[in-house]
Every structure is written in structure tokens, then in C-alpha cells.
Short mmCIF file of C-alpha atoms in Angstrom, two decimals:
data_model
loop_
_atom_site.label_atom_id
_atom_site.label_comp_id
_atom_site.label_asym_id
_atom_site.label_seq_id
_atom_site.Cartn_x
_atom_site.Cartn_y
_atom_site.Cartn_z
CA UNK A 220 0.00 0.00 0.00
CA UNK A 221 1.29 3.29 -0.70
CA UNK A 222 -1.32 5.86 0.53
CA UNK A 223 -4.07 6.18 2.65
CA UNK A 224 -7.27 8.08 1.34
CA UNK A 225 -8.29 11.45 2.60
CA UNK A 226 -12.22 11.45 4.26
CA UNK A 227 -14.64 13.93 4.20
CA UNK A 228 -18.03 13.28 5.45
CA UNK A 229 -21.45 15.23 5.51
CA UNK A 230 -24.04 15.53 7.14
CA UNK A 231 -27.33 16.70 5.08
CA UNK A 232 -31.15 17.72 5.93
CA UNK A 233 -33.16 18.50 2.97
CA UNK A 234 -36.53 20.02 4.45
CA UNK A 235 -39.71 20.31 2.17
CA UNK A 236 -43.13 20.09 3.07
CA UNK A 237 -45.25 17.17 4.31
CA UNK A 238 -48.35 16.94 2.36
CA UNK A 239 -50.99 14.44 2.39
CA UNK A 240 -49.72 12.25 -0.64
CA UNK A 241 -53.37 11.88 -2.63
CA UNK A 242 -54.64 15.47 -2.66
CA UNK A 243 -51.41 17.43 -3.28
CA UNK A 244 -50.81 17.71 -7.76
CA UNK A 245 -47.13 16.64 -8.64
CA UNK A 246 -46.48 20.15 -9.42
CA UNK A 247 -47.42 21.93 -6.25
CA UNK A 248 -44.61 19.21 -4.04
CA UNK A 249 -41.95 20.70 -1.71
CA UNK A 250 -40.77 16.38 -1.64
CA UNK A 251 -37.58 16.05 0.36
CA UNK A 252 -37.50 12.48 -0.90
CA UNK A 253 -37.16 13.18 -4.51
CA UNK A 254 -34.32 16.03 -3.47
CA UNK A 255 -32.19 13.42 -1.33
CA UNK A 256 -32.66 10.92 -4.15
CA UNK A 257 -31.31 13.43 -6.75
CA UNK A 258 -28.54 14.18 -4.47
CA UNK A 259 -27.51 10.16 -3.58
CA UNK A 260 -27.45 9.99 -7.72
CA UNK A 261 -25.34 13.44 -8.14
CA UNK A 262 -23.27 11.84 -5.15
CA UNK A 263 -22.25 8.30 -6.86
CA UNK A 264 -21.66 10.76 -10.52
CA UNK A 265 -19.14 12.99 -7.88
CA UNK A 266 -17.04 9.26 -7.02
CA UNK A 267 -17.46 8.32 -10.54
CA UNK A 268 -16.04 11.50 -11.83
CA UNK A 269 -12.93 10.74 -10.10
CA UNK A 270 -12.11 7.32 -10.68
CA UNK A 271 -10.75 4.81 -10.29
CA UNK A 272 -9.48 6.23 -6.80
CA UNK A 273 -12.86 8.41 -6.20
CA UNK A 274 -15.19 6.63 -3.44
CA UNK A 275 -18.64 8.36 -2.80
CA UNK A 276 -20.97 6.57 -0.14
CA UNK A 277 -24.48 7.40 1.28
CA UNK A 278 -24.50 5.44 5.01
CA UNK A 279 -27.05 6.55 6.48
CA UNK A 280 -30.43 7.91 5.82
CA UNK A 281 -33.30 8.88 7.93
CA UNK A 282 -36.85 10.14 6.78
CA UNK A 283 -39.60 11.83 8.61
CA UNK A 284 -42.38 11.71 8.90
CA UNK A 285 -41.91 7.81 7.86
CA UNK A 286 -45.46 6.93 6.75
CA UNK A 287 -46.63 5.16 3.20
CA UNK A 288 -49.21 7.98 1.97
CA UNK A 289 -47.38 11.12 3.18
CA UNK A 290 -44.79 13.48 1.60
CA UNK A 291 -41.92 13.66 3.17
CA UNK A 292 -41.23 17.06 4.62
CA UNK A 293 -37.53 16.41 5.75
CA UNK A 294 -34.10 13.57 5.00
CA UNK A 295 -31.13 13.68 6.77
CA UNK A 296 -28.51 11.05 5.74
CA UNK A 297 -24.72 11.07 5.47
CA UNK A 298 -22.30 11.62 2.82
CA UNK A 299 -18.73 10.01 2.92
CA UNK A 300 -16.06 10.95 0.02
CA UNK A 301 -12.73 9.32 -0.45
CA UNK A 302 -9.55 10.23 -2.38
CA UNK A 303 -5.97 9.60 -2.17
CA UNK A 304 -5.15 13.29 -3.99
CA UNK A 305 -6.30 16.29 -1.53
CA UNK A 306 -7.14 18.66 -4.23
CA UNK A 307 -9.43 16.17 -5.87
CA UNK A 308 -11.06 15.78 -2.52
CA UNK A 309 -11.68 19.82 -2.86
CA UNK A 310 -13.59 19.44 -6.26
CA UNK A 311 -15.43 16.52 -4.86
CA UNK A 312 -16.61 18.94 -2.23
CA UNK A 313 -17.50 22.03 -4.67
CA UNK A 314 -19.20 19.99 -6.99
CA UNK A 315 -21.61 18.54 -4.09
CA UNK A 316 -22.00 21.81 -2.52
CA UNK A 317 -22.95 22.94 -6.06
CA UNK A 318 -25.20 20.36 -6.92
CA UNK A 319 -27.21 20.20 -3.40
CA UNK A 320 -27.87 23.61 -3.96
CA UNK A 321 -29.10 23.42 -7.63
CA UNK A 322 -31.25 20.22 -6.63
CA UNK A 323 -32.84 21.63 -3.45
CA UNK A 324 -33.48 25.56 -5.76
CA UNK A 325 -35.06 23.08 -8.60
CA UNK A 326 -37.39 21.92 -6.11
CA UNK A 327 -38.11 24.22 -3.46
CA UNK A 328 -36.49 22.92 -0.18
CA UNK A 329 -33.92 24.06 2.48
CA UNK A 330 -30.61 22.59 2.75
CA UNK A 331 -28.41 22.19 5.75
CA UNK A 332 -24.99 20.63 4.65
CA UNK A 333 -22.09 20.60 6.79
CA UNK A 334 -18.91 19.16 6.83
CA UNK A 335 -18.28 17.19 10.23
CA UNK A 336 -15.09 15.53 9.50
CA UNK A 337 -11.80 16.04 7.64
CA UNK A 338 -9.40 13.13 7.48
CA UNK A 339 -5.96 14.39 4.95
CA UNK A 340 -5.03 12.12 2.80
CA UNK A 341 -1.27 10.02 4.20
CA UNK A 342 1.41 9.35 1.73
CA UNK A 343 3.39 6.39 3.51
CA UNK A 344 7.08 6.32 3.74
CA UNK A 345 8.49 5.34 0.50
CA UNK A 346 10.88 3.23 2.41
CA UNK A 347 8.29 1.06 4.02
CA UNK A 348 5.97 0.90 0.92
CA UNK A 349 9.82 -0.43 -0.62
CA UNK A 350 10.31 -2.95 2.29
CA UNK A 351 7.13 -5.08 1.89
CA UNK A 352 7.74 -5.97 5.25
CA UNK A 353 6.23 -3.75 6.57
CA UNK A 354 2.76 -4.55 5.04
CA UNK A 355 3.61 -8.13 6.43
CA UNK A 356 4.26 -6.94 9.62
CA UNK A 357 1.04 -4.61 9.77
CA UNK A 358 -1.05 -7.53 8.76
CA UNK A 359 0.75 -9.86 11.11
CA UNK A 360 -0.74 -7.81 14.02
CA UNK A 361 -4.42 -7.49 12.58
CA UNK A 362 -7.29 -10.43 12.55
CA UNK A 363 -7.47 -9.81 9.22
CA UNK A 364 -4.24 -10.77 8.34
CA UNK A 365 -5.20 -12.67 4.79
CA UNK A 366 -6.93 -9.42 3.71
CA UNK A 367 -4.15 -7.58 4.21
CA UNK A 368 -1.76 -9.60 2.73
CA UNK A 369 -3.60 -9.41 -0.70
CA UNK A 370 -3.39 -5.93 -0.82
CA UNK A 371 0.35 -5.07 -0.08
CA UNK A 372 0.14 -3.48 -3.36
CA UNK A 373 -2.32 -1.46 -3.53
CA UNK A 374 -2.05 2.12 -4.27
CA UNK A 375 -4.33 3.43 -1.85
CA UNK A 376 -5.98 2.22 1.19
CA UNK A 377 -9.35 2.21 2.89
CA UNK A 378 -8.60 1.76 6.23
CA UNK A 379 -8.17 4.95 7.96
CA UNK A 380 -6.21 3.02 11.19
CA UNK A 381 -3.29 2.53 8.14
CA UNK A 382 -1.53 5.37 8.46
CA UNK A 383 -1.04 4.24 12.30
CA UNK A 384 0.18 1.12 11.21
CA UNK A 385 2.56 2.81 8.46
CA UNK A 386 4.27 4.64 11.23
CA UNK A 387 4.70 1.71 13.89
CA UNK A 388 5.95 -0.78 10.24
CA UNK A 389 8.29 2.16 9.50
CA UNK A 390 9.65 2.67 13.35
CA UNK A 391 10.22 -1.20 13.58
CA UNK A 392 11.79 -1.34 9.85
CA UNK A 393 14.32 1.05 11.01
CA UNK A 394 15.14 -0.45 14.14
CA UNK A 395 15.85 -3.85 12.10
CA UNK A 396 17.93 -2.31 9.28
#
């Protein structure tokens, strides 16, 4: 493994307006349903865009009120972006920013969207990605071991605890050589 990918993740409320769902026309709906939906598609576009390395997840999602003939007047769910290259985390963030805001204008609701947590991305020392050991090592001390061991060379990694493991490989590489 050679990096470890930057995080950002979101947290979003799209509020409309909860209408009884048989006597309100298509036209006249404020549905925060249809706005998260549009933004969980502009979301997986975003990771797309920036492939192969790009990740774009929706986690979580909660609606209200949760009822089978009602309108839903307000989503909140989760947004979780993923890139090895800071500055391609930064357009990842613009372009959702830009595209919540164009969704929820298009449709009539309020947005809340706030960033909640900032993880930079960790270029691991090129001595230690060199010395495979160290991925050995790493993985030696994990219950996932075989996992691991499959991905020694990888050019990113999803596991945010790697960089941890990076520094402890590196430490014990140079005490060896």
C-alpha cells in the first residue's frame, strides 16, 4: 500500500413540506425524498467522476415523517467521500455543494450541509511501501491478516487506522535495518 485516502463526510437535511400524498398535484410538491434521491445519484456521478481512486458513499439515511401515503417534509442522511489526492477531494466537495444547492433551488427545499469531519489524505514512507515488510508486519498484528496480505500493493488504502500502522511498520523497519 502506498497511501491512505483522505475522508470527508457530511451531514445533510433536505426540508420540504409534508403533504398528504393523494390530494397534493405533482407540481405543487416541496418532496424532500425526490431532493435526497437526486442528491444520492449526483453523489455516486461525484465518485465516478474521479475514478478509479474516487469513493462516494451514502450510510445513512433517515426520513420523517416515515409513513406510506405522506410526503416527506424532511431527509437527513450522510455523505462520505474518499480520495488519495487532496485537491481532488476539494472538487469533490465544490461539486456537491454545487449540486445540493441546484437540486434543493429546482425543487423548493432548504438545505443544511455541513462538513463534520476532515481526514488528509497520508502518503506512507516510501521506504516502508519499498520494504514489503512492513505490510507483512502490519497484517501480522491485525485479525485480518489474509486481507491484508492481498493488498500489499495497492495504491491506496481504505482503512483509515493505516496510516497508524505505516508509522509503527516504518519505526520497527528502522530499528531492524
Amino acid at each position: 500500500m502506498t497511501d491512505a485516502q483522505g475522508q470527508c463526510w457530511y451531514e445533510i437535511t433536505l426540508t420540504g413540506q409534508e403533504a398528504h400524498a393523494g390530494p397534493t398535484p405533482m407540481p405543487r410538491r416541496r418532496d424532500a425524498l425526490l431532493g435526497a434521491s437526486r442528491v444520492v445519484d449526483l453523489m455516486n456521478r461525484i465518485g465516478l467522476d474521479h475514478a478509479p481512486y474516487g469513493c462516494a458513499t451514502v450510510g445513512m439515511m433517515q426520513v420523517h415523517p416515515n409513513s406510506r401515503n405522506v410526503i416527506l417534509g424532511r431527509v437527513f442522511f450522510t455523505v462520505d467521500f474518499r480520495h488519495p489526492d487532496d485537491a481532488v477531494l476539494a472538487k469533490m466537495d465544490a461539486a456537491l455543494r454545487k449540486g445540493v444547492a441546484e437540486i434543493a433551488n429546482g425543487i423548493g427545499l432548504e438545505t443544511e450541509l455541513e462538513q463534520i469531519f476532515y481526514y488528509a489524505p497520508v502518503a506512507f514512507d516510501a521506504a516502508c511501501v519499498k520494504w514489503r515488510g512492513c505490510c507483512w508486519w502490519a497484517a501480522s498484528r491485525s485479525n485480518t491478516a489474509q486481507c491484508w496480505a492481498a493488498t500489499c500493493n495497492s495504491t491506496i488504502c481504505a482503512n483509515n487506522t493505516m496510516p497508524c500502522f505505516s508509522r509503527l511498520a516504518r519505526s520497527r523497519w528502522k530499528a531492524k535495518n
